[in-house]
Each structure stands twice: as structure tokens, then as C-alpha cells.
């Protein structure tokens, strides 16, 4: 496996491609519905077109709201995000979909990068059950040291290909494309948040677990000052790409 060295401009471009990919389908459906309204006078077809426009507009809005928190700045550096907002945008993503979502989390403000990690793991969990199913999200603990556990259950469940390597910042080719950018970005966010992520599969259930990464023991000859340790508001400077 080769370490991926991704420039900031390339990261931005790939994330934009990902957002566009998620939004283009409902936006295209809105355009198709409007064309039907313009060209077809049949009342049943016009009603069908209106329903399509309403549903697609809701989907486009939900996906943009989700992306705003999962990929966007969502406030100034070091800001916190309400887990209730994370639940709201996650439920919006799964409305009228083949995947059901259960959510158990405290009503509290959590550090921005930990919430962004949670939302990115929700999307990775979706990829673990390509034919749909059920995703259970559980968040326990305090904001500075939470335990996040997602269980994705469905037919043909599997750990998405290459996701573990990409989250670690590596790939077989040393590059990442728009299909793998979500996992790569989730890895960046996890390291910035000081969280470690593991995957496991048993039967038709994939479990994704995120918890505070074990701190490295200080060297005997040069102990690390307490004030120099990274915090949630100061992402790990060893990351290849700084996060907003």
C-alpha cells in the first residue's frame, strides 16, 4: 500500500465532485418534471410531474444540508455542532429510501470534527449495505471522548472495498478518485478529531466503531508538554491536508 499525498486543490475538487454526484439526480428529476408540466396537458401526467418535483426537491435539499455539515465548514474553526442537527440531516438523507435509520445520541454540542466524522461514517455505513437495510447509530460519552458505534445490517452486507486503507491514507496506486474520496476524507477528519476507527463484519451486519485514539507515550528523554498536545480545535498538523 502507498501513502496518498493529495493536494488541497485536488481534495476540494474531489469533494465537489462527490457533492455534485449526490445532488445531480434529484435536480435532473426536477427538470424532467418541469418539462412534463410544460408539454403535457394530461391531468394525471401533470399530477405525476408535480409529485416528482416535490419529492426530488426534498431530496436535493436534504442532500445539500447533509453535505454542508459533513463536508463544509459548518461554523468557524473550533466550533461545536448540535448532535440534534446531525440527526436531522441524517434522517433527511434516508427519507423515502430503502434504508432505515435508528439514532441514539445525547442532546448535546459536540466538537465540529467529531460530528463531521459521525456523518461521514453514516455514509460509509450506507455503502456497507448496497441493497438497503437498517443502520443503527449510537453515540455515548462526552464530547471530548465519545464512543460512536454504527451497525449496518442488510442483505449482502460487506465492508466497502478499500475503505480501511483509504481511511488510513493509503491505496494500492497511491491515488484516490471521486469514488474513494469519502473514505479518504473521513480518515482526515478522524485524525483531526483524535479518533480511531475500526471495522468488523459478522453475518449480515457490519460494525463501525470510532473512539478516541490511544495517545502515544512521550519519549523518556523529551516528554511532551501538556500544552503541546493536539486538541479538537487544533487538527493534527501531521495530516497531509488541513481541514476547514
PDB file of C-alpha atoms in Angstrom, residues 40 48 53 79 184 239:
ATOM      1  CA  UNK A  40     -48.252  17.544 -21.386  1.00  0.00           C
ATOM      2  CA  UNK A  48     -47.323  12.795 -11.534  1.00  0.00           C
ATOM      3  CA  UNK A  53     -40.842  17.691  -8.440  1.00  0.00           C
ATOM      4  CA  UNK A  79     -16.958  25.436  16.601  1.00  0.00           C
ATOM      5  CA  UNK A 184     -10.110   9.297   2.493  1.00  0.00           C
ATOM      6  CA  UNK A 239      -2.246  15.499   8.231  1.00  0.00           C
TER       7      UNK A 239
END
